[in-house]
């Protein structure tokens, strides 16, 4: 019977699939490839994605300056929620593969954050190409670097989680020309704003005599003047993304910055946290007080220190029996045999074990 | 490797909810006067265990919020509910310690405390997964008292606790 039960259990264990999917995703974050596997499964326990992955760089990439790269995911069959997790990495080994390990900085990810791993819901299919744009800051040291695009996604039948990674996409990072008009190395764009409020952005530039801002407005591009290194983007009436870039002119060649994305979103919910914590403490104390305010009724009390009844009984017993005999035995102990206690026994032992001794004698066990 | 506050929150939440749920079942048996004699001990000891884990669950939960602050009404309601539940639980344990009988009302308060804590956990599930079975609870509405009102409540509660404790001791 046990063997059959064990065989059934083993069969059940073997019938389980090895993938542990999170089909709803785990959210955008800074993740290495192994951690990115938490989107659908561990990277060592899933299928290989057939997606065609690519990264495109601008013609010139200067050390420490901002650049815009385009990633594409093509010919991929995904699960019904049409979600793909994309990670930008610097190697395919699953360790020390974050862009920051090579000096890259994600300024704006495709979802408006600053993560190297994002979850994208779009029309992924075997016929479509889904493009996304990332704004990065290049490493501060010139040289040749590799970037990889990795993906995690489900499969149409939902049974297997898939992972894939592109081939290495090398990019040459050059020394910055001395007179190149550019944005300062420590300047970063604003990524998020609230609906209904205009956004004033202050630029910090180097080797720049004049700057002009271009703003994508539907299919058109409008020009916004920059006065004292400041310009204003009009308020958004709906949630969405506007894109803008700055054209920098100076002694060196004119430079166009990447297209920066500014995401307008509903104002976040805010609360006075101090008031909230104080109210929490008040509720806690009020809860305690409300319960212990309900005092136990007289009959309910089980006071373990109240020995009144015991003491009263002892007094009554003492008064009723003024001269107790020294051989007074407890009611639970048997009478001492005529031949006396068994050899080596004390009276106290007899009180506890005497009856058991007599029972064994009667049963002939002794 | 650094363990995130979110992982600790899951651990302490499981501890808290497991023990509160056990306590709730035992209190239900106490209210019905059914089941083994150990039901009273189980109810109160499990409640104490859950209560010990609760502060760790609250602190790790607050630290696990991605934005670093309470930016969602669900989180505010979770905090208030868990504190109210903890208060009732502490009251139940103190009352029992002072010799209160485990009658229907006592067990009922214990179950209310457990219910509030389970509701808190349910709201956590909605916050992280966007799904819930708590359809009828207005989770997005937060009633925040002014600070002076909360302070007044604290004073009133302290007076009640002090008075009740003295009366219990003098009996």
Coordinates of C-alpha atoms in Angstrom, one line a residue:
Chain A
X1 CA 0.0 0.0 0.0
X2 CA 2.8 2.4 1.0
X3 CA 4.6 1.6 -2.2
X4 CA 1.6 2.4 -4.3
X5 CA 1.0 5.6 -2.5
X6 CA 4.7 6.6 -3.0
X7 CA 4.4 5.7 -6.7
X8 CA 1.3 7.9 -7.1
X9 CA 3.1 10.8 -5.3
X10 CA 6.2 10.5 -7.5
X11 CA 3.9 10.4 -10.6
X12 CA 2.2 13.6 -9.4
X13 CA 5.5 15.3 -8.8
X14 CA 6.8 14.3 -12.2
X15 CA 3.7 15.5 -13.9
X16 CA 4.2 19.1 -12.7
X17 CA 5.6 21.5 -15.2
X18 CA 9.0 23.1 -14.4
X19 CA 8.0 26.7 -15.3
X20 CA 6.8 29.0 -12.6
X21 CA 5.3 31.9 -14.5
X22 CA 4.3 35.3 -13.3
X23 CA 2.1 36.1 -16.3
X24 CA 1.1 39.5 -14.9
X25 CA 4.7 40.6 -14.7
X26 CA 6.7 41.8 -11.8
X27 CA 7.0 45.5 -12.7
X28 CA 9.7 47.7 -14.1
X29 CA 12.9 47.6 -12.1
X30 CA 16.7 47.5 -12.2
X31 CA 17.2 43.8 -12.8
X32 CA 20.0 41.5 -14.0
X33 CA 19.0 38.8 -16.5
X34 CA 18.5 36.2 -13.7
X35 CA 16.3 38.5 -11.8
X36 CA 14.5 39.5 -15.0
X37 CA 13.6 35.9 -15.1
X38 CA 11.2 36.6 -12.3
X39 CA 8.9 38.1 -14.9
X40 CA 8.0 34.6 -16.1
X41 CA 10.4 32.1 -14.7
X42 CA 13.9 31.3 -13.9
X43 CA 16.1 31.8 -16.9
X44 CA 17.4 28.2 -16.5
X45 CA 14.0 26.6 -16.6
X46 CA 12.1 27.9 -19.7
X47 CA 12.0 27.9 -23.4
X48 CA 14.1 29.9 -26.0
X49 CA 12.3 32.8 -27.5
X50 CA 12.3 33.0 -31.3
X51 CA 12.1 36.8 -31.2
X52 CA 14.4 38.8 -33.5
X53 CA 16.0 41.4 -31.3
X54 CA 17.9 44.5 -32.3
X55 CA 19.5 47.7 -31.0
X56 CA 20.2 50.8 -33.1
X57 CA 22.7 53.5 -32.0
X58 CA 23.1 57.0 -33.3
X59 CA 26.1 57.7 -35.6
X60 CA 28.2 59.4 -33.0
X61 CA 28.3 58.5 -29.3
X62 CA 30.3 60.7 -27.0
X63 CA 31.6 59.7 -23.6
X64 CA 29.5 60.9 -20.8
X65 CA 26.8 62.5 -23.1
X66 CA 23.2 61.6 -23.6
X67 CA 22.2 59.4 -26.5
X68 CA 19.0 57.8 -27.8
X69 CA 18.9 54.1 -28.8
X70 CA 16.1 52.2 -30.5
X71 CA 15.3 48.6 -29.6
X72 CA 13.1 46.4 -31.7
X73 CA 11.3 43.1 -31.0
X74 CA 10.2 41.3 -34.1
X75 CA 8.4 38.0 -34.9
X76 CA 7.5 36.9 -31.4
X77 CA 4.4 34.9 -30.3
X78 CA 3.4 35.8 -26.8
X79 CA 0.6 35.0 -24.4
X80 CA -2.8 36.5 -24.5
X81 CA -1.9 39.5 -22.4
X82 CA 0.5 40.6 -25.1
X83 CA 3.2 41.5 -22.6
X84 CA 7.0 41.3 -23.0
X85 CA 9.6 42.1 -20.5
X86 CA 12.6 43.8 -22.1
X87 CA 16.0 44.2 -20.4
X88 CA 19.0 46.2 -21.5
X89 CA 22.1 44.4 -20.5
X90 CA 25.9 44.5 -21.0
X91 CA 26.6 40.8 -21.2
X92 CA 24.7 37.6 -21.6
X93 CA 26.1 35.7 -18.6
X94 CA 23.4 36.6 -16.1
X95 CA 25.8 38.2 -13.7
X96 CA 27.2 41.7 -13.5
X97 CA 25.2 42.5 -16.6
X98 CA 23.5 45.7 -15.5
X99 CA 24.2 48.7 -17.8
X100 CA 25.7 50.5 -14.8
X101 CA 28.4 47.8 -14.6
X102 CA 29.9 49.3 -17.8
X103 CA 29.2 52.9 -16.8
X104 CA 25.9 53.3 -18.7
X105 CA 23.1 55.2 -17.1
X106 CA 19.4 54.8 -18.1
X107 CA 18.1 58.3 -18.2
X108 CA 14.6 57.5 -19.5
X109 CA 13.3 54.0 -20.2
X110 CA 10.5 53.3 -22.6
X111 CA 7.9 53.6 -19.8
X112 CA 9.3 56.9 -18.6
X113 CA 11.3 55.5 -15.7
X114 CA 15.0 55.0 -15.2
X115 CA 15.0 51.1 -15.2
X116 CA 17.0 48.7 -17.4
X117 CA 14.0 46.3 -17.3
X118 CA 10.6 47.3 -18.5
X119 CA 7.4 45.5 -19.2
X120 CA 5.7 46.4 -22.4
X121 CA 2.2 45.6 -23.6
X122 CA 1.8 46.1 -27.3
X123 CA 0.8 44.3 -30.5
X124 CA 3.5 41.6 -30.3
X125 CA 3.0 39.0 -33.0
X126 CA 4.9 37.1 -35.6
X127 CA 4.1 39.8 -38.2
X128 CA 4.8 42.9 -36.1
X129 CA 7.8 44.8 -35.1
X130 CA 7.6 46.7 -31.8
X131 CA 10.0 49.5 -31.4
X132 CA 11.0 51.3 -28.2
X133 CA 13.3 54.2 -27.4
X134 CA 15.7 54.5 -24.5
X135 CA 17.7 57.6 -23.5
X136 CA 21.0 56.7 -22.0
X137 CA 24.1 58.4 -20.8
X138 CA 27.2 56.9 -22.3
X139 CA 30.1 55.6 -20.2
X140 CA 32.6 58.4 -19.3
X141 CA 35.5 56.4 -20.7
X142 CA 35.9 56.2 -24.5
X143 CA 36.1 52.7 -26.0
X144 CA 34.0 50.0 -27.5
X145 CA 31.1 48.6 -25.5
X146 CA 28.5 45.9 -26.0
X147 CA 24.8 46.1 -25.2
X148 CA 22.3 43.3 -25.3
X149 CA 18.5 43.3 -25.5
X150 CA 17.0 40.4 -23.5
X151 CA 13.3 39.5 -23.5
X152 CA 11.0 37.4 -21.3
X153 CA 7.5 36.5 -22.4
X154 CA 4.8 33.9 -22.3
X155 CA 3.8 31.5 -25.1
X156 CA 0.4 31.4 -26.9
X157 CA -0.7 28.2 -25.1
X158 CA 0.5 29.6 -21.8
X159 CA 2.5 26.5 -20.9
X160 CA 6.1 27.6 -21.2
X161 CA 7.8 30.8 -20.3
X162 CA 10.3 32.0 -23.0
X163 CA 13.5 34.0 -22.7
X164 CA 15.8 35.3 -25.4
X165 CA 18.8 37.6 -25.7
X166 CA 20.2 39.4 -28.7
X167 CA 23.7 39.0 -30.0
X168 CA 26.2 41.6 -28.8
X169 CA 25.6 45.0 -30.3
X170 CA 28.9 46.9 -30.2
X171 CA 29.0 50.6 -30.0
X172 CA 32.0 52.9 -30.2
X173 CA 32.1 55.6 -27.5
X174 CA 34.3 58.5 -28.6
X175 CA 36.1 61.3 -26.7
X176 CA 34.1 64.5 -26.6
X177 CA 35.5 67.2 -28.9
X178 CA 36.6 70.2 -26.9
X179 CA 34.3 72.8 -28.5
X180 CA 31.3 70.5 -28.9
X181 CA 28.1 72.3 -27.8
X182 CA 26.5 70.0 -25.3
X183 CA 24.3 69.6 -22.3
X184 CA 26.3 69.5 -19.0
X185 CA 27.4 66.1 -17.8
X186 CA 25.4 66.3 -14.6
X187 CA 22.2 67.6 -16.2
X188 CA 19.2 65.2 -16.3
X189 CA 15.8 65.7 -17.9
X190 CA 12.5 65.7 -16.0
X191 CA 10.7 62.5 -16.9
X192 CA 7.3 62.9 -15.1
X193 CA 4.9 65.7 -14.4
X194 CA 1.3 66.1 -13.2
X195 CA -1.6 66.8 -15.5
X196 CA -2.7 70.4 -15.6
X197 CA 0.5 72.0 -14.6
X198 CA 3.0 73.6 -17.1
X199 CA 6.6 72.5 -16.8
X200 CA 9.5 74.9 -16.6
X201 CA 12.8 73.2 -17.6
X202 CA 16.2 74.7 -16.9
X203 CA 19.0 73.6 -19.3
X204 CA 22.6 73.5 -18.3
X205 CA 24.9 73.6 -21.3
X206 CA 28.6 73.8 -22.2
X207 CA 30.2 75.5 -25.3
X208 CA 26.8 76.6 -26.3
X209 CA 26.0 80.1 -27.7
X210 CA 22.3 79.5 -28.4
X211 CA 19.7 76.8 -27.8
X212 CA 16.4 76.0 -29.3
X213 CA 13.8 73.5 -28.1
X214 CA 11.7 71.4 -30.5
X215 CA 8.5 69.9 -29.2
X216 CA 6.5 67.1 -30.9
X217 CA 2.9 68.1 -31.1
X218 CA 0.9 65.4 -32.8
X219 CA 2.4 65.1 -36.2
X220 CA 4.1 68.5 -36.1
X221 CA 7.2 69.8 -34.5
X222 CA 6.9 73.2 -32.9
X223 CA 9.8 75.4 -31.7
X224 CA 9.9 76.8 -28.2
X225 CA 12.2 79.7 -27.4
X226 CA 14.9 79.2 -24.7
X227 CA 15.3 82.3 -22.5
X228 CA 18.1 82.4 -19.9
X229 CA 18.5 78.7 -20.4
X230 CA 14.8 78.1 -19.4
X231 CA 11.8 77.1 -21.5
X232 CA 8.3 76.1 -20.7
X233 CA 6.3 73.1 -21.9
X234 CA 2.5 73.8 -21.8
X235 CA 0.3 71.9 -19.4
X236 CA -1.1 68.6 -20.4
X237 CA -4.9 68.1 -20.2
X238 CA -4.7 64.3 -20.4
X239 CA -2.3 61.6 -19.4
X240 CA 0.3 61.0 -22.0
X241 CA 3.8 61.6 -23.3
X242 CA 5.3 64.6 -25.0
X243 CA 8.7 64.5 -26.6
X244 CA 11.1 67.3 -26.9
X245 CA 14.8 67.9 -27.8
X246 CA 17.2 70.7 -27.7
X247 CA 19.3 72.0 -30.6
X248 CA 22.6 73.4 -29.4
X249 CA 24.7 75.8 -31.4
X250 CA 28.2 77.1 -30.7
X251 CA 31.7 77.1 -32.2
X252 CA 31.7 73.4 -32.8
X253 CA 29.3 71.4 -34.9
X254 CA 25.6 71.9 -34.1
X255 CA 24.3 69.2 -31.8
X256 CA 20.8 67.7 -31.5
X257 CA 20.0 66.1 -28.1
X258 CA 18.0 62.9 -28.0
X259 CA 14.3 63.2 -27.9
X260 CA 13.4 63.4 -24.2
X261 CA 10.0 62.0 -23.1
X262 CA 7.9 63.8 -20.5
X263 CA 5.1 61.7 -19.1
X264 CA 2.0 63.5 -17.8
X265 CA 0.1 61.5 -15.2
X266 CA -2.7 62.0 -12.6
X267 CA -1.6 63.7 -9.4
X268 CA -0.6 61.1 -6.9
X269 CA -2.6 60.5 -3.7
X270 CA -1.1 62.3 -0.8
X271 CA -1.7 62.1 2.9
X272 CA -0.3 63.8 6.0
X273 CA 1.7 60.7 7.2
X274 CA 2.2 62.2 10.7
X275 CA -1.5 62.6 11.2
X276 CA -2.0 59.0 9.8
X277 CA 0.5 57.5 12.3
X278 CA -1.0 59.5 15.2
X279 CA -4.5 58.3 14.2
X280 CA -3.2 54.7 14.0
X281 CA -1.7 54.9 17.6
X282 CA -5.0 56.5 18.8
X283 CA -7.0 53.6 17.3
X284 CA -4.7 51.1 18.9
X285 CA -5.0 52.6 22.3
X286 CA -8.7 53.1 21.9
X287 CA -9.1 49.5 21.0
X288 CA -7.2 48.4 24.1
X289 CA -9.3 50.7 26.3
X290 CA -12.6 49.7 24.8
X291 CA -12.0 46.0 25.5
X292 CA -10.6 46.3 29.0
X293 CA -13.2 48.9 29.9
X294 CA -15.6 46.0 29.9
X295 CA -14.7 44.7 33.4
X296 CA -15.3 41.1 34.3
X297 CA -18.4 40.6 36.4
X298 CA -18.0 39.2 39.9
X299 CA -19.0 35.7 38.9
X300 CA -16.7 35.8 35.9
X301 CA -13.5 36.4 37.9
X302 CA -11.1 33.5 38.1
X303 CA -8.6 35.1 40.5
X304 CA -5.7 32.7 40.9
X305 CA -4.5 34.6 44.0
X306 CA -7.8 34.3 45.8
X307 CA -7.2 31.5 48.4
X308 CA -10.1 32.5 50.8
X309 CA -12.0 29.3 50.4
X310 CA -8.9 27.2 51.0
X311 CA -7.9 29.1 54.2
X312 CA -11.5 29.0 55.5
X313 CA -11.7 25.2 55.0
X314 CA -8.4 24.8 56.8
X315 CA -9.7 26.8 59.8
X316 CA -12.9 24.8 59.9
X317 CA -10.9 21.5 59.7
X318 CA -8.6 22.6 62.5
X319 CA -11.5 23.6 64.8
X320 CA -13.4 20.3 64.1
X321 CA -10.3 18.1 64.8
X322 CA -8.4 19.8 67.6
X323 CA -6.0 16.8 68.2
X324 CA -5.1 15.2 65.0
X325 CA -3.4 11.9 65.2
X326 CA 0.2 11.9 64.1
X327 CA -0.4 8.9 61.8
X328 CA -3.1 10.8 59.9
X329 CA -3.0 9.6 56.4
X330 CA -4.3 11.2 53.4
X331 CA -7.4 9.8 52.0
X332 CA -5.6 8.8 48.8
X333 CA -2.9 6.6 50.5
X334 CA -3.7 3.0 51.5
X335 CA -3.3 1.8 55.1
X336 CA 0.1 0.7 56.1
X337 CA 0.3 -3.2 56.2
X338 CA 0.6 -4.9 59.5
X339 CA 4.2 -6.0 58.7
X340 CA 5.1 -2.4 58.2
X341 CA 6.4 -0.5 55.1
X342 CA 8.3 -2.4 52.4
X343 CA 12.0 -2.4 53.0
X344 CA 13.7 0.9 52.1
X345 CA 10.4 2.8 51.6
X346 CA 9.6 6.1 53.3
X347 CA 6.1 7.1 54.4
X348 CA 6.0 9.7 51.6
X349 CA 6.8 7.1 49.0
X350 CA 4.0 4.9 50.5
X351 CA 1.5 7.7 50.2
X352 CA 2.2 8.0 46.5
X353 CA 3.1 4.5 45.4
X354 CA 1.6 2.3 48.1
X355 CA -1.6 1.5 46.3
X356 CA 0.3 0.5 43.2
X357 CA 2.5 -1.8 45.3
X358 CA -0.5 -3.5 46.9
X359 CA -2.1 -3.9 43.4
X360 CA 1.1 -5.6 42.2
X361 CA 1.2 -7.9 45.2
X362 CA -2.4 -8.9 44.7
X363 CA -1.7 -9.6 41.0
X364 CA 1.3 -11.7 42.0
X365 CA 3.7 -9.6 40.1
X366 CA 6.0 -9.1 43.1
Chain B
X1 CA 22.9 39.9 -1.3
X2 CA 20.6 42.4 0.3
X3 CA 17.2 41.0 1.3
X4 CA 14.5 43.6 0.4
X5 CA 11.9 44.9 2.8
X6 CA 9.3 43.3 0.6
X7 CA 10.6 39.9 1.3
X8 CA 10.6 40.5 5.0
X9 CA 7.1 41.9 4.7
X10 CA 5.9 38.6 3.1
X11 CA 7.5 36.6 5.9
X12 CA 6.0 38.6 8.7
X13 CA 2.6 38.9 7.0
X14 CA 2.4 35.1 6.6
X15 CA 3.3 34.7 10.3
X16 CA 0.8 37.3 11.4
X17 CA -2.1 36.1 9.2
X18 CA -1.5 32.4 10.0
X19 CA -1.6 33.0 13.7
X20 CA -4.5 35.4 13.6
X21 CA -6.5 32.9 11.4
X22 CA -5.8 30.1 13.9
X23 CA -6.9 32.4 16.7
X24 CA -10.0 33.3 14.8
X25 CA -11.1 29.7 14.5
X26 CA -10.4 29.0 18.1
X27 CA -12.4 32.1 19.2
X28 CA -15.2 30.9 17.0
X29 CA -15.2 27.6 18.9
X30 CA -15.1 29.6 22.1
X31 CA -18.2 31.6 21.1
X32 CA -20.0 28.4 20.1
X33 CA -18.8 26.6 23.3
X34 CA -17.8 23.7 21.1
X35 CA -14.6 21.8 20.5
X36 CA -11.7 20.9 22.8
X37 CA -11.0 22.5 26.1
X38 CA -7.7 23.8 24.7
X39 CA -9.6 26.2 22.4
X40 CA -9.3 29.1 24.9
X41 CA -5.5 28.7 25.3
X42 CA -5.1 28.3 21.5
X43 CA -7.1 31.4 20.8
X44 CA -5.1 33.6 23.2
X45 CA -1.7 32.2 22.5
X46 CA -2.1 32.3 18.8
X47 CA -3.4 35.9 19.1
X48 CA -0.3 36.8 21.1
X49 CA 1.9 35.2 18.5
X50 CA 0.2 37.1 15.7
X51 CA 0.4 40.3 17.7
X52 CA 4.2 39.9 18.2
X53 CA 4.7 39.6 14.4
X54 CA 2.3 42.5 13.6
X55 CA 4.7 45.4 14.2
X56 CA 7.4 43.8 12.0
X57 CA 4.8 43.3 9.3
X58 CA 3.7 47.0 9.5
X59 CA 7.3 48.3 9.6
X60 CA 8.5 46.1 6.8
X61 CA 5.4 46.9 4.8
X62 CA 5.9 50.7 5.1
X63 CA 9.6 50.2 4.1
X64 CA 8.6 48.1 1.1
X65 CA 6.5 50.8 -0.5
X66 CA 8.3 51.6 -3.8
X67 CA 7.9 55.4 -3.5
X68 CA 9.1 55.4 0.1
X69 CA 5.9 57.0 1.4
X70 CA 2.2 56.2 1.8
X71 CA 0.9 57.1 -1.6
X72 CA -2.2 55.0 -1.9
X73 CA -5.4 55.1 0.1
X74 CA -5.2 51.3 0.3
X75 CA -2.0 51.6 2.3
X76 CA -3.4 54.2 4.6
X77 CA -6.4 52.0 5.3
X78 CA -4.2 49.0 5.8
X79 CA -2.2 50.9 8.5
X80 CA -5.3 52.1 10.3
X81 CA -7.0 48.7 10.2
X82 CA -4.0 46.8 11.4
X83 CA -3.5 49.2 14.3
X84 CA -7.2 49.0 15.3
X85 CA -6.9 45.2 15.1
X86 CA -3.8 45.2 17.2
X87 CA -5.5 47.4 19.8
X88 CA -8.5 45.0 20.1
X89 CA -6.1 42.0 20.3
X90 CA -4.1 43.6 23.1
X91 CA -7.3 44.5 24.9
X92 CA -8.5 40.9 24.7
X93 CA -5.3 39.5 26.0
X94 CA -5.1 42.0 28.9
X95 CA -8.7 41.3 29.8
X96 CA -8.0 37.6 29.8
X97 CA -4.9 38.1 31.9
X98 CA -6.9 40.0 34.5
X99 CA -9.3 37.0 34.7
X100 CA -12.0 37.9 32.3
X101 CA -14.2 35.0 31.4
X102 CA -14.1 33.9 27.8
X103 CA -17.8 34.4 27.1
X104 CA -19.5 35.1 23.8
X105 CA -18.7 38.9 23.8
X106 CA -15.0 38.2 24.6
X107 CA -14.7 35.7 21.8
X108 CA -16.7 38.1 19.5
X109 CA -14.2 40.9 20.1
X110 CA -11.4 38.4 19.4
X111 CA -13.0 37.5 16.1
X112 CA -13.5 41.2 15.2
X113 CA -9.8 41.7 15.8
X114 CA -9.0 38.7 13.6
X115 CA -11.5 39.9 10.9
X116 CA -9.8 43.4 10.8
X117 CA -6.4 41.8 10.4
X118 CA -7.6 39.5 7.6
X119 CA -9.2 42.4 5.9
X120 CA -5.9 44.3 6.1
X121 CA -4.2 41.3 4.4
X122 CA -6.9 41.2 1.7
X123 CA -6.3 44.9 0.9
X124 CA -2.6 44.1 0.6
X125 CA -3.4 41.6 -2.0
X126 CA -5.4 44.2 -3.9
X127 CA -2.6 46.6 -3.7
X128 CA 0.0 44.2 -5.1
X129 CA -2.1 42.2 -7.5
X130 CA -5.1 44.5 -8.3
X131 CA -7.5 41.8 -7.4
X132 CA -9.7 41.3 -4.3
X133 CA -12.8 39.5 -3.0
X134 CA -13.5 42.5 -0.7
X135 CA -16.0 44.1 -3.1
X136 CA -18.2 45.9 -0.7
X137 CA -15.6 47.6 1.5
X138 CA -14.9 51.2 0.6
X139 CA -11.2 50.7 0.5
X140 CA -10.4 53.9 -1.4
X141 CA -12.0 56.2 1.2
X142 CA -9.7 57.2 4.0
X143 CA -11.0 59.0 7.1
X144 CA -8.1 61.0 8.5
X145 CA -8.8 62.9 11.7
X146 CA -7.1 66.2 12.4
X147 CA -4.0 65.8 14.6
X148 CA -5.8 67.4 17.5
X149 CA -8.6 64.9 17.3
X150 CA -6.2 62.0 17.3
X151 CA -4.4 63.5 20.2
X152 CA -7.7 63.9 22.1
X153 CA -8.5 60.2 21.3
X154 CA -5.1 59.2 22.7
X155 CA -5.7 61.1 25.9
X156 CA -9.2 59.6 26.3
X157 CA -7.9 56.1 25.6
X158 CA -5.0 56.5 28.1
X159 CA -7.5 57.6 30.8
X160 CA -9.8 54.6 30.0
X161 CA -6.8 52.2 30.2
X162 CA -5.5 53.7 33.4
X163 CA -8.9 53.7 35.1
X164 CA -9.7 50.1 33.9
X165 CA -6.3 48.8 35.0
X166 CA -6.6 50.3 38.5
X167 CA -10.1 48.8 38.9
X168 CA -9.0 45.4 37.7
X169 CA -6.1 45.4 40.2
X170 CA -8.2 46.5 43.1
X171 CA -10.7 43.7 42.7

